[in-house]
mmCIF file of C-alpha atoms in Angstrom:
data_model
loop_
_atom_site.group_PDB
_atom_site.id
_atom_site.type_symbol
_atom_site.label_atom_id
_atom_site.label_comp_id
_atom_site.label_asym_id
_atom_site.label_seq_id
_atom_site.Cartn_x
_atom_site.Cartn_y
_atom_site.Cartn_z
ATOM 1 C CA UNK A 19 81.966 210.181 86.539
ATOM 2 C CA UNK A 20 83.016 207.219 88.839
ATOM 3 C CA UNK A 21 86.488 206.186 89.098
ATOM 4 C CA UNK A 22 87.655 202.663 87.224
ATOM 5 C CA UNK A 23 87.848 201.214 91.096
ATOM 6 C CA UNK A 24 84.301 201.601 91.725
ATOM 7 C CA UNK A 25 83.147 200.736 87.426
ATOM 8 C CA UNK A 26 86.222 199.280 86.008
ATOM 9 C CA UNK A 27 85.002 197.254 83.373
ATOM 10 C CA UNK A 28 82.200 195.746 80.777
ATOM 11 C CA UNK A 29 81.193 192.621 81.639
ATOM 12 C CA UNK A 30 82.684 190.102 78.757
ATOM 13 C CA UNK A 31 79.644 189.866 76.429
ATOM 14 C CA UNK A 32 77.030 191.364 79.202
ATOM 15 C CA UNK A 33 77.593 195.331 78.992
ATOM 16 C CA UNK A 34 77.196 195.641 82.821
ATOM 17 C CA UNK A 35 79.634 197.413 85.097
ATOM 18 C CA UNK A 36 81.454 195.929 87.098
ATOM 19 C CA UNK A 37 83.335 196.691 90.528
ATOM 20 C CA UNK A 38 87.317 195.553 90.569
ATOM 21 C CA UNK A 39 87.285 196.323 94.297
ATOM 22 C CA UNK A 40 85.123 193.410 95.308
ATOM 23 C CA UNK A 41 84.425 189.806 93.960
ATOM 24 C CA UNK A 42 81.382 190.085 91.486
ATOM 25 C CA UNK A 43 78.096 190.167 93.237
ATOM 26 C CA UNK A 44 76.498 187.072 92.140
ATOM 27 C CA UNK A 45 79.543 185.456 93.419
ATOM 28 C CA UNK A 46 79.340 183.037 96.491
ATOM 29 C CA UNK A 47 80.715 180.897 98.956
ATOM 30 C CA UNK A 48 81.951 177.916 97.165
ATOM 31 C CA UNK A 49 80.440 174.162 98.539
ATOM 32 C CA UNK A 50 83.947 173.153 100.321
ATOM 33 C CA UNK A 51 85.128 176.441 101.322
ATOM 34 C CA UNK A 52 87.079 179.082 99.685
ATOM 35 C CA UNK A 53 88.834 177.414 97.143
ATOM 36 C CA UNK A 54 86.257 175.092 95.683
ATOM 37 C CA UNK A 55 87.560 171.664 94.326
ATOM 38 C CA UNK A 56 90.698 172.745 94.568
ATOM 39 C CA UNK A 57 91.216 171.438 98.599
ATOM 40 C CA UNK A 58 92.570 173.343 100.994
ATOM 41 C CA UNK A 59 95.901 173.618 103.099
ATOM 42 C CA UNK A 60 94.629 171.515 105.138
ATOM 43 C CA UNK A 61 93.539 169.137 102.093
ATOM 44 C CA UNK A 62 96.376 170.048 100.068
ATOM 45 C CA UNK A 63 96.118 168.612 96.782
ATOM 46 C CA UNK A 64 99.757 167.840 96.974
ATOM 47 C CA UNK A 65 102.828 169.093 97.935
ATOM 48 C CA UNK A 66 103.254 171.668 94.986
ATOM 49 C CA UNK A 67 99.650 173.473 95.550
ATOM 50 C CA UNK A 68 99.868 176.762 97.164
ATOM 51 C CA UNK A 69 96.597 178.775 98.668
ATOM 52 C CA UNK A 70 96.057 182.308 98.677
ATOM 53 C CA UNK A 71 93.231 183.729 100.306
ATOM 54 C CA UNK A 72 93.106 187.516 101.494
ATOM 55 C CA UNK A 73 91.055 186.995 104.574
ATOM 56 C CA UNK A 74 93.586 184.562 106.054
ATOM 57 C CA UNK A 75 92.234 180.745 105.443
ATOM 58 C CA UNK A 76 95.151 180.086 102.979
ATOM 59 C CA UNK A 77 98.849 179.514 103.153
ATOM 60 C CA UNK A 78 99.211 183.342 102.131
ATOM 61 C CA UNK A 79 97.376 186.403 101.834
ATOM 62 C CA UNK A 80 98.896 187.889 98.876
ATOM 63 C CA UNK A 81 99.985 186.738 95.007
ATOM 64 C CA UNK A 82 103.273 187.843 95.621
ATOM 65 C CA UNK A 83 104.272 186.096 98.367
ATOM 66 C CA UNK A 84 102.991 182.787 97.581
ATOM 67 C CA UNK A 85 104.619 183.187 94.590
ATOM 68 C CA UNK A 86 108.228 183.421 96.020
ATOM 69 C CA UNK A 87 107.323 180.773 98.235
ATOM 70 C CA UNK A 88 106.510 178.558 94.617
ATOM 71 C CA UNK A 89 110.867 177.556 94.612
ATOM 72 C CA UNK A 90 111.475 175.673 91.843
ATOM 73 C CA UNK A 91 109.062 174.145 89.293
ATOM 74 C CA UNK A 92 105.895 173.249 88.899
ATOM 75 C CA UNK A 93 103.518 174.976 91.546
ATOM 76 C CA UNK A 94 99.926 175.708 91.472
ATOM 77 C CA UNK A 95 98.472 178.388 93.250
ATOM 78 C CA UNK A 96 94.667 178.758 93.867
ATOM 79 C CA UNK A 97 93.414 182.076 94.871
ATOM 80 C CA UNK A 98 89.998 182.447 96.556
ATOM 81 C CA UNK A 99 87.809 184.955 95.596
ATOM 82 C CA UNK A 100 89.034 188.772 95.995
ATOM 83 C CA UNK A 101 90.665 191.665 94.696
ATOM 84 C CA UNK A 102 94.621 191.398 95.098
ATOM 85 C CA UNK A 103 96.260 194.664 95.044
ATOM 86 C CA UNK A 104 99.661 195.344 94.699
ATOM 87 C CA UNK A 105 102.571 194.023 91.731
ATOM 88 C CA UNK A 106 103.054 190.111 90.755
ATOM 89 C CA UNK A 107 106.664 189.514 89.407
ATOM 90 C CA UNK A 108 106.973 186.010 88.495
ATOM 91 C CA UNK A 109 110.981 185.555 87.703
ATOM 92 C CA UNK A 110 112.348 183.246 84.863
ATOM 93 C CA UNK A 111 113.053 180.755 87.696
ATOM 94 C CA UNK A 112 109.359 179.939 88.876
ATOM 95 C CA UNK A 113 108.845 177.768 85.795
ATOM 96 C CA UNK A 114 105.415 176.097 85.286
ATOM 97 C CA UNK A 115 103.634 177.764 87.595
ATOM 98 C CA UNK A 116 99.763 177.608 87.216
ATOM 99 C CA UNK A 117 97.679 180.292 88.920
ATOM 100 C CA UNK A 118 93.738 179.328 89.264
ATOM 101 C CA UNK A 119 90.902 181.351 90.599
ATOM 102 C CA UNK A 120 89.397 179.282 92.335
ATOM 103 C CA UNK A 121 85.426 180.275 91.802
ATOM 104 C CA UNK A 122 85.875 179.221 88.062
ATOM 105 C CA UNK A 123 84.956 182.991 87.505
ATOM 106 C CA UNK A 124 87.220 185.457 86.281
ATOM 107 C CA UNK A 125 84.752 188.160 87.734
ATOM 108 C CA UNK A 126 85.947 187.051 90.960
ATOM 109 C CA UNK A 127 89.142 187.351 91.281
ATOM 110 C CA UNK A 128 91.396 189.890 90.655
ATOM 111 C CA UNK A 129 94.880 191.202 90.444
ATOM 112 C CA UNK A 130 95.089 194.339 90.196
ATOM 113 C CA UNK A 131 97.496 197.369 90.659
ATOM 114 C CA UNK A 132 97.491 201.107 89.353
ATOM 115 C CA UNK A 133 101.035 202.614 87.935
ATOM 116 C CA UNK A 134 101.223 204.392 84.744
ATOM 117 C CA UNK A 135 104.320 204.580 82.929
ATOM 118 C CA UNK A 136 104.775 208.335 84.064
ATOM 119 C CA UNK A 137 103.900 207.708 87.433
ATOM 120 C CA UNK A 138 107.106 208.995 89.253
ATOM 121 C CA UNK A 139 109.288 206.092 91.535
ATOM 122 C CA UNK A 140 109.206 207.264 95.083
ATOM 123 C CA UNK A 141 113.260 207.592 94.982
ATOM 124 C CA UNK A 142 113.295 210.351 92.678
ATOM 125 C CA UNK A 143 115.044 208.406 90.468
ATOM 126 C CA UNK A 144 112.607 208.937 87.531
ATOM 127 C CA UNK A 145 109.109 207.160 86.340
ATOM 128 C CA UNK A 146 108.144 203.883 85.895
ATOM 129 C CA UNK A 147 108.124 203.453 82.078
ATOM 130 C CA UNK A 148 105.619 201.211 80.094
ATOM 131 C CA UNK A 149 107.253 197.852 81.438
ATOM 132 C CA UNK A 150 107.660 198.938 85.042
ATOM 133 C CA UNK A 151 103.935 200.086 85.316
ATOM 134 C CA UNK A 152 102.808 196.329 84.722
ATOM 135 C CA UNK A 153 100.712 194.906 87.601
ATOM 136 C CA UNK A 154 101.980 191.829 87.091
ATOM 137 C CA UNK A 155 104.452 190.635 84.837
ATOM 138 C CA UNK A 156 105.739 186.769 83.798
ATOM 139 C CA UNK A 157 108.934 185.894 83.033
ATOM 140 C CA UNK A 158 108.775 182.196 83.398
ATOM 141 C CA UNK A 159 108.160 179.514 80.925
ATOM 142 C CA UNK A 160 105.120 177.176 81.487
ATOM 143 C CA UNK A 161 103.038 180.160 83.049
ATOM 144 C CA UNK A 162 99.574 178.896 82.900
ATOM 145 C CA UNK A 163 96.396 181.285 84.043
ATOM 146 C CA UNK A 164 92.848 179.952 84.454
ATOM 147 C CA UNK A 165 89.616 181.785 85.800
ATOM 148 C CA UNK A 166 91.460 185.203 86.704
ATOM 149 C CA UNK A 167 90.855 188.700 85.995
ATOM 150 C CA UNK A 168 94.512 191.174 85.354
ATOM 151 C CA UNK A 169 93.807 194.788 85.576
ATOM 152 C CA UNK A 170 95.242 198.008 86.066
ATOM 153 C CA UNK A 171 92.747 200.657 87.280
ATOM 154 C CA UNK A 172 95.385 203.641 86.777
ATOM 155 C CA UNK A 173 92.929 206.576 85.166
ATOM 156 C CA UNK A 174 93.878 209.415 82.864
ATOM 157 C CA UNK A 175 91.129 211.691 84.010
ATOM 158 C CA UNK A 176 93.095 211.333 87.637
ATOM 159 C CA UNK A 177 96.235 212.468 86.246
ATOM 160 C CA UNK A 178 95.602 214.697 83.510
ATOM 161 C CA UNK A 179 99.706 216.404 84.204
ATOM 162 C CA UNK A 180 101.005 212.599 83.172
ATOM 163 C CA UNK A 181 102.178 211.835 79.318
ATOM 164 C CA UNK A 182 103.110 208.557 80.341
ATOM 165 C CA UNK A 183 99.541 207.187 80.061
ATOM 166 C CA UNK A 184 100.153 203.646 79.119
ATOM 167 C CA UNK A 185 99.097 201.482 81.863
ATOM 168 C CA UNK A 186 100.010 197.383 81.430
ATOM 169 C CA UNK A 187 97.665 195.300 83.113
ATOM 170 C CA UNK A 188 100.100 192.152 82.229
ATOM 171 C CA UNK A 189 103.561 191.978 80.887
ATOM 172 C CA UNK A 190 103.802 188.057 79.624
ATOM 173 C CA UNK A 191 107.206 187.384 77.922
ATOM 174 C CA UNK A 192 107.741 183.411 78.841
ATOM 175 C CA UNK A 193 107.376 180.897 75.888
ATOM 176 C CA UNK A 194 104.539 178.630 76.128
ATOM 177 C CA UNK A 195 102.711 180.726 78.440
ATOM 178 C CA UNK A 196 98.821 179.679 78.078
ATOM 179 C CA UNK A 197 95.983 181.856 79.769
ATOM 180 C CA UNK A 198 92.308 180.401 79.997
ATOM 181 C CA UNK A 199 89.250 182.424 80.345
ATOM 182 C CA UNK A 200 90.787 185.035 81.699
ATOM 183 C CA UNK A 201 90.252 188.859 81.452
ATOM 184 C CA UNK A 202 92.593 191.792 80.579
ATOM 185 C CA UNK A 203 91.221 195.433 82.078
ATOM 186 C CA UNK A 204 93.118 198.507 81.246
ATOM 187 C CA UNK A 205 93.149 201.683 79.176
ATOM 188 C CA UNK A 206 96.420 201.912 76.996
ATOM 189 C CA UNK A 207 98.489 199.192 76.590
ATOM 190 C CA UNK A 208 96.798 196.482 78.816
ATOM 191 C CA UNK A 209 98.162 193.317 77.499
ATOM 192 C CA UNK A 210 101.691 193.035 76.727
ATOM 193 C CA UNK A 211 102.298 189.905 75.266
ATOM 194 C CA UNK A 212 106.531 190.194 74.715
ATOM 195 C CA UNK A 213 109.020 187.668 75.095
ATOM 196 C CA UNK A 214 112.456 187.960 77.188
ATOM 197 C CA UNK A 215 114.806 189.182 74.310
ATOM 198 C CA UNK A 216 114.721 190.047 70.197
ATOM 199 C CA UNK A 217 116.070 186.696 69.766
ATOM 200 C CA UNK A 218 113.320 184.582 71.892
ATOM 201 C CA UNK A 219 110.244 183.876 70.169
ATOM 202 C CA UNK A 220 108.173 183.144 72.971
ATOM 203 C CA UNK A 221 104.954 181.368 72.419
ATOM 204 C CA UNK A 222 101.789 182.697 73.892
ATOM 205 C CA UNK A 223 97.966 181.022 73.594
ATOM 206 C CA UNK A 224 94.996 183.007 75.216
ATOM 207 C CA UNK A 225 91.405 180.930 74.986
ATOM 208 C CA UNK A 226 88.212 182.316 75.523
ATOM 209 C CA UNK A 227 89.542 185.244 77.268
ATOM 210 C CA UNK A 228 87.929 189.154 77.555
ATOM 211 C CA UNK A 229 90.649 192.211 76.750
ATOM 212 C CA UNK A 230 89.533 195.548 77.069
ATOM 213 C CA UNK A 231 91.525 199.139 76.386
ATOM 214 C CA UNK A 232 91.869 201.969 74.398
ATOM 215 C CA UNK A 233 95.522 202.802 72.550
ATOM 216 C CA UNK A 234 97.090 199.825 71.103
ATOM 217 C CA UNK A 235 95.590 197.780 74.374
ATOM 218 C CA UNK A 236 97.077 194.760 73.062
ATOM 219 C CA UNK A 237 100.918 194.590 71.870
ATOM 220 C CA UNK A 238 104.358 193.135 71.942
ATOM 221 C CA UNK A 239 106.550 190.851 69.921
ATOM 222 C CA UNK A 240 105.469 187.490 70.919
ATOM 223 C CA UNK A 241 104.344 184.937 69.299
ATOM 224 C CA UNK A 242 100.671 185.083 70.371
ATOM 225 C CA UNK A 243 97.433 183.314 69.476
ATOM 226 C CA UNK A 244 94.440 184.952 70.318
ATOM 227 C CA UNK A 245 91.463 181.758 70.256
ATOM 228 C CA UNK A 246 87.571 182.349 70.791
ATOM 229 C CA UNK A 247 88.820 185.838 72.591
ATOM 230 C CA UNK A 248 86.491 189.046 72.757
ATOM 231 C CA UNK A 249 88.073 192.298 72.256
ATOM 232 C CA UNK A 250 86.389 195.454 73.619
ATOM 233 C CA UNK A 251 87.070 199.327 73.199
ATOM 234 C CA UNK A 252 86.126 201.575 75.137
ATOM 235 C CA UNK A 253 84.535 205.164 74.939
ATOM 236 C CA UNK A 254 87.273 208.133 75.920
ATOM 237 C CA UNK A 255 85.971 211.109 77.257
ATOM 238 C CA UNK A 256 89.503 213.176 77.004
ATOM 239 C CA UNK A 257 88.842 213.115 72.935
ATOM 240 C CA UNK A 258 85.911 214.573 70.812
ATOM 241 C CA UNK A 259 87.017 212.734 67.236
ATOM 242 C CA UNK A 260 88.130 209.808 65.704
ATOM 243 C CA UNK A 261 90.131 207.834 66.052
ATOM 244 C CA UNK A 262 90.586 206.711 70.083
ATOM 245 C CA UNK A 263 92.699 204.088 69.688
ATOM 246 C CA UNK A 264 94.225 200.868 68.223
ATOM 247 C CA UNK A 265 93.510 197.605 69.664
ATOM 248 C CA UNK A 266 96.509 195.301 68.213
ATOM 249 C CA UNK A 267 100.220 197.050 67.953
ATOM 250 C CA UNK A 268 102.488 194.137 67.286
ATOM 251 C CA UNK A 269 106.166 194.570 67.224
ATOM 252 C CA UNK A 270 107.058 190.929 66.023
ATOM 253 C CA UNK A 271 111.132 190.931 65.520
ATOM 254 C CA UNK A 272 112.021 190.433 61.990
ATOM 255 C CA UNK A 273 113.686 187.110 61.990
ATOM 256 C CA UNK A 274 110.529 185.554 63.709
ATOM 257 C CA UNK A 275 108.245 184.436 60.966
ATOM 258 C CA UNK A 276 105.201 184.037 63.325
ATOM 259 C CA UNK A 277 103.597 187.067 64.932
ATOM 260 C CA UNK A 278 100.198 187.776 66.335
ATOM 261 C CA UNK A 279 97.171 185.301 65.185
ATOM 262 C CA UNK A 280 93.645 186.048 66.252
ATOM 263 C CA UNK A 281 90.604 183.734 65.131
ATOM 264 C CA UNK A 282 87.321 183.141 65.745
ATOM 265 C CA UNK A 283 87.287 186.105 67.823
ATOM 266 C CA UNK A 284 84.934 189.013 68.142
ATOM 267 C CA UNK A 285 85.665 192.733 68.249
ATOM 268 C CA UNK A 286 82.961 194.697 69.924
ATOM 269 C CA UNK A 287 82.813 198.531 71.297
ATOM 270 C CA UNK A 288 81.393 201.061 73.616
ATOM 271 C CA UNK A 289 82.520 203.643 71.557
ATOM 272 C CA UNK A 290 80.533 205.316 68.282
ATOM 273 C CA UNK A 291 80.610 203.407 64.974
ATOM 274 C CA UNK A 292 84.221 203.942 63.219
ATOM 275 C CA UNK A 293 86.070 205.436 66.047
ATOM 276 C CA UNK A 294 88.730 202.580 66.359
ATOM 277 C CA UNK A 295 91.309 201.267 63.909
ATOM 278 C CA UNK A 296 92.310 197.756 64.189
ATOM 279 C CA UNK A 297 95.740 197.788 64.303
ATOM 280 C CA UNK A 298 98.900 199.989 63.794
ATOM 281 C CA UNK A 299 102.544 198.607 63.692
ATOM 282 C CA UNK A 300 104.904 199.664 66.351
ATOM 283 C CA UNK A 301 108.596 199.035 65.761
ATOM 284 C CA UNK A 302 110.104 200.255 68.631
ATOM 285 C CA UNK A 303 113.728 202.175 69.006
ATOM 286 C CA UNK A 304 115.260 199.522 70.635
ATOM 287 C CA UNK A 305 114.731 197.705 67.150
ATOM 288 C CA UNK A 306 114.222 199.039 63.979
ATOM 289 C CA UNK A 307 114.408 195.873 62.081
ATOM 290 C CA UNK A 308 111.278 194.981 63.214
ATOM 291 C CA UNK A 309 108.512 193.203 61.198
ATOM 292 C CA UNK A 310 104.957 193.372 62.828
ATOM 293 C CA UNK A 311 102.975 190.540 61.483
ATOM 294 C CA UNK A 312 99.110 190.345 62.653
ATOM 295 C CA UNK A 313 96.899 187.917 61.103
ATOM 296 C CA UNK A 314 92.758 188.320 62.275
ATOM 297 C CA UNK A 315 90.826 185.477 60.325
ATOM 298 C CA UNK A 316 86.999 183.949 60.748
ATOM 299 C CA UNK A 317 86.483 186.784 63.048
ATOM 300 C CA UNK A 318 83.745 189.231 64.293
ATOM 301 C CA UNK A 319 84.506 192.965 63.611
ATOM 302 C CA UNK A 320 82.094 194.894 65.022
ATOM 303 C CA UNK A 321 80.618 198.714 64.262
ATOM 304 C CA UNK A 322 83.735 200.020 65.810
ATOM 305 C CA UNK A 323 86.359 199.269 64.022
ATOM 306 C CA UNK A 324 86.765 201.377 60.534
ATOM 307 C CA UNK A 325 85.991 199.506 57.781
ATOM 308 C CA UNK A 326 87.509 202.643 55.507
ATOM 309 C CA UNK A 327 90.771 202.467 57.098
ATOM 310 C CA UNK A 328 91.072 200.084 59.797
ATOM 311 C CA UNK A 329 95.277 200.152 59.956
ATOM 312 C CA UNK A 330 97.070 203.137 61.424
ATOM 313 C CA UNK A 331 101.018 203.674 60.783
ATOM 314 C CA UNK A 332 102.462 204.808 64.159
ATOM 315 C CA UNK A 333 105.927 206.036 62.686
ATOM 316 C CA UNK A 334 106.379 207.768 59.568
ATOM 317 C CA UNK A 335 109.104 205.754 58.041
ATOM 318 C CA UNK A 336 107.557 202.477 59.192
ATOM 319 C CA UNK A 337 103.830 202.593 57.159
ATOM 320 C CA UNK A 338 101.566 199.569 57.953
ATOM 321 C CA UNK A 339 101.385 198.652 54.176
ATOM 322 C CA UNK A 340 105.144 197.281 54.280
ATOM 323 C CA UNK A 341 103.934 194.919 57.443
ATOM 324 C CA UNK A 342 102.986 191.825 57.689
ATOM 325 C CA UNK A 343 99.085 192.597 58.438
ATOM 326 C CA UNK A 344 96.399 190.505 56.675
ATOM 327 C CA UNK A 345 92.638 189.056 57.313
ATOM 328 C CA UNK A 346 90.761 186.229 56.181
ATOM 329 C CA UNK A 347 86.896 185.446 55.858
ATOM 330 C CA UNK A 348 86.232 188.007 58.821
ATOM 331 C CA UNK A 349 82.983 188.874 59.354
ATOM 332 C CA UNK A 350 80.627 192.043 60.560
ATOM 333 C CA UNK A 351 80.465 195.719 59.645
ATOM 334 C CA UNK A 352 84.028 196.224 60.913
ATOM 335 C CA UNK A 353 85.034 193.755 58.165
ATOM 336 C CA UNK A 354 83.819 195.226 55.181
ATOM 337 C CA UNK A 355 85.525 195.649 52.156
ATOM 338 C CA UNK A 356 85.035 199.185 50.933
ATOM 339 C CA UNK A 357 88.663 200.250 50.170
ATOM 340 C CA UNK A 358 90.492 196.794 48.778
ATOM 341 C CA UNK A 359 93.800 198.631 49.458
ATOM 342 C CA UNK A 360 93.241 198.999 52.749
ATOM 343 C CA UNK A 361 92.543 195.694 53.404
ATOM 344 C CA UNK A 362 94.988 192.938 52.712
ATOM 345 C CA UNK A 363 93.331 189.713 52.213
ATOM 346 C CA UNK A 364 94.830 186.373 52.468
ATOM 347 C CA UNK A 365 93.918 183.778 49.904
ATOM 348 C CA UNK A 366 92.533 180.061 50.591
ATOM 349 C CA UNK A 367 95.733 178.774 50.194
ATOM 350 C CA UNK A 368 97.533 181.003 52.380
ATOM 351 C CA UNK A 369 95.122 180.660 55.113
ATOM 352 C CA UNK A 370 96.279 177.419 55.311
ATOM 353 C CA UNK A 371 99.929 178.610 56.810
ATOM 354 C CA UNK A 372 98.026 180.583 59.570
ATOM 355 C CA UNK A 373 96.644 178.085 61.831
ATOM 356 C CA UNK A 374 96.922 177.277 65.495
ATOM 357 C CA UNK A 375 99.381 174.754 64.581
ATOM 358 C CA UNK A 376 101.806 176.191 61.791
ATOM 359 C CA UNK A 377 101.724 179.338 64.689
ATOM 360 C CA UNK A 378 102.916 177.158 67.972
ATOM 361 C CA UNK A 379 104.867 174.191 66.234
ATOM 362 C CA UNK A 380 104.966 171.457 68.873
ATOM 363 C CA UNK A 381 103.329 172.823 71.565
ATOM 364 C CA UNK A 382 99.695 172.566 71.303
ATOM 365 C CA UNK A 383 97.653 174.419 74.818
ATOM 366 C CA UNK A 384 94.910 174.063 72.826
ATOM 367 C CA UNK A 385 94.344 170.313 72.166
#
């Protein structure tokens, strides 16, 4: 069975694998060098452009480092094609920051690390927890993303000792953070869309982007909207029944009145028919007044999901029926209504409070 470093992923919408380790292999040279369009640092766009370029023809070699070289506000950086291994902090200070791959293929460029959350810290002091295993994680407002790929290639079949399997990919808790065709790999818990604190109700927009993952790949408490996106789950090999996995665990606080909002999305699966649920809610122990609120509307549900029962309950004194969880005018064999109960539908008239802009007020990524 290979490793995810040398087949990490589905191509979005293609069902080819794909190598993380190397830029994809239709990829090439771009016309003015190694960032495309984008100049170079020696035709800087301007003084706030950054380029990062592993083989050396940029102002840095690594994410990181070009990252604490962004001081203050407003920086782009433009990474060339390559894989990027190692973590990406971006602190609460680097606001507005705009990384771009600079192909204009996700495929191409990657970030990329591999901690779990039981990996153990080499002081001894303990393991890494679900929030420390992110490859990268964004703590500024403004973040912007276009044309990259996030991933964390950490493997349960490599560490079968570990019961700290989640794995974050991303960790995005800044308001207004927008990500454009960009792509999510991971296994559990890939995308953590969060926000800084209980009280913050941090906006989050992701357009025509790819996730991919297994248990609850894609949760948090933000307030996220998921536009044009494809969801994919993934076949597990460590279980021989239903169900593998979630792929939507929101923990949206209970004072915020806007939670998760995915339309005209698709949800397709490598798995057999039925062997995913759609969501479960996840109120965490840090706070038990939370509310998770998903809404999934003029959507594609593929074969996977379980039309039967496609919500989970992850704690016994928190069932999904006392969530917020509802669907509208979805569409596919995922989506069918066999068990009314089981599937809260909104009404015309409600649909009308769960738009793109009743969900992000006066910031609008997607105009």
């Amino acid at each position: 069975m290979p490793s995810r470093r040398s087949a990490l992923s589905l191509l979005a919408g293609a069902g080819a694998a794909l190598a993380v380790g190397a830029p994809a292999a239709h990829a090439r040279p771009a016309p003015h060098g190694p960032f495309g369009r984008y100049g170079s640092p020696a035709r800087r766009l301007d003084a706030l452009t950054l380029y990062v370029d592993p083989h050396g023809r940029g102002d840095h070699t690594d994410v990181q480092s070009a990252v604490d070289a962004a001081t203050g506000t407003g920086h782009t950086l433009v990474l060339a094609p390559g894989t990027y291994r190692g973590r990406v902090t971006v602190g609460a200070a680097r606001t507005g920051l705009t990384l771009i791959g600079a192909s204009g293929d996700p495929r191409d460029t990657v970030v990329v690390h591999d901690t779990a959350a039981g990996t153990p810290k080499p002081d001894g002091s303990g393991t890494y927890g679900t929030s420390g295993s992110a490859s990268v994680t964004v703590q500024a407002a403004g973040f912007t993303a276009r044309d990259v790929t996030f991933a964390n290639d950490w493997l349960r079949s490599d560490n079968p000792e570990y019961t700290g399997t989640q794995a974050v990919a991303i960790k995005v808790q800044g308001d207004r953070s927008a990500f454009y065709r960009c792509r999510f790999l991971g296994h559990q818990d890939t995308l953590y869309a969060d926000s800084l604190a209980l009280t913050a109700f941090a906006r989050q927009y992701y357009r025509d982007c790819y996730m991919e993952g297994d248990v609850d790949f894609v949760f948090g408490r933000a307030t996220a909207a998921y536009d044009r996106c494809h969801f994919r789950t993934l076949t597990r090999t460590d279980l021989t029944s239903a169900p593998y996995g979630f792929v939507f665990a929101p923990s949206t606080a209970g004072a915020n009145p806007r939670g998760y909002l995915v339309l005209r999305s698709r949800i397709t699966s490598t798995a057999p028919d039925a062997y995913y649920k759609l969501a479960r809610p996840w109120v965490p122990s840090s706070d038990l007044t939370a509310h998770p609120m998903l809404t999934v509307r003029d959507s594609h549900l593929g074969a996977g999901i379980d039309a039967v029962a496609p919500y989970g309950t992850m704690s016994a004194g928190f069932p999904w029926q006392e969530q917020r969880f509802a669907e509208f005018r979805n569409t596919g064999p995922g989506a069918r209504v066999t068990v009314p109960d089981n599937r809260p539908q909104l009404t015309a008239s409600e649909a009308r409070a769960h738009t793109l802009a009743a969900h992000l007020g006066d910031w609008r990524p997607y105009a």
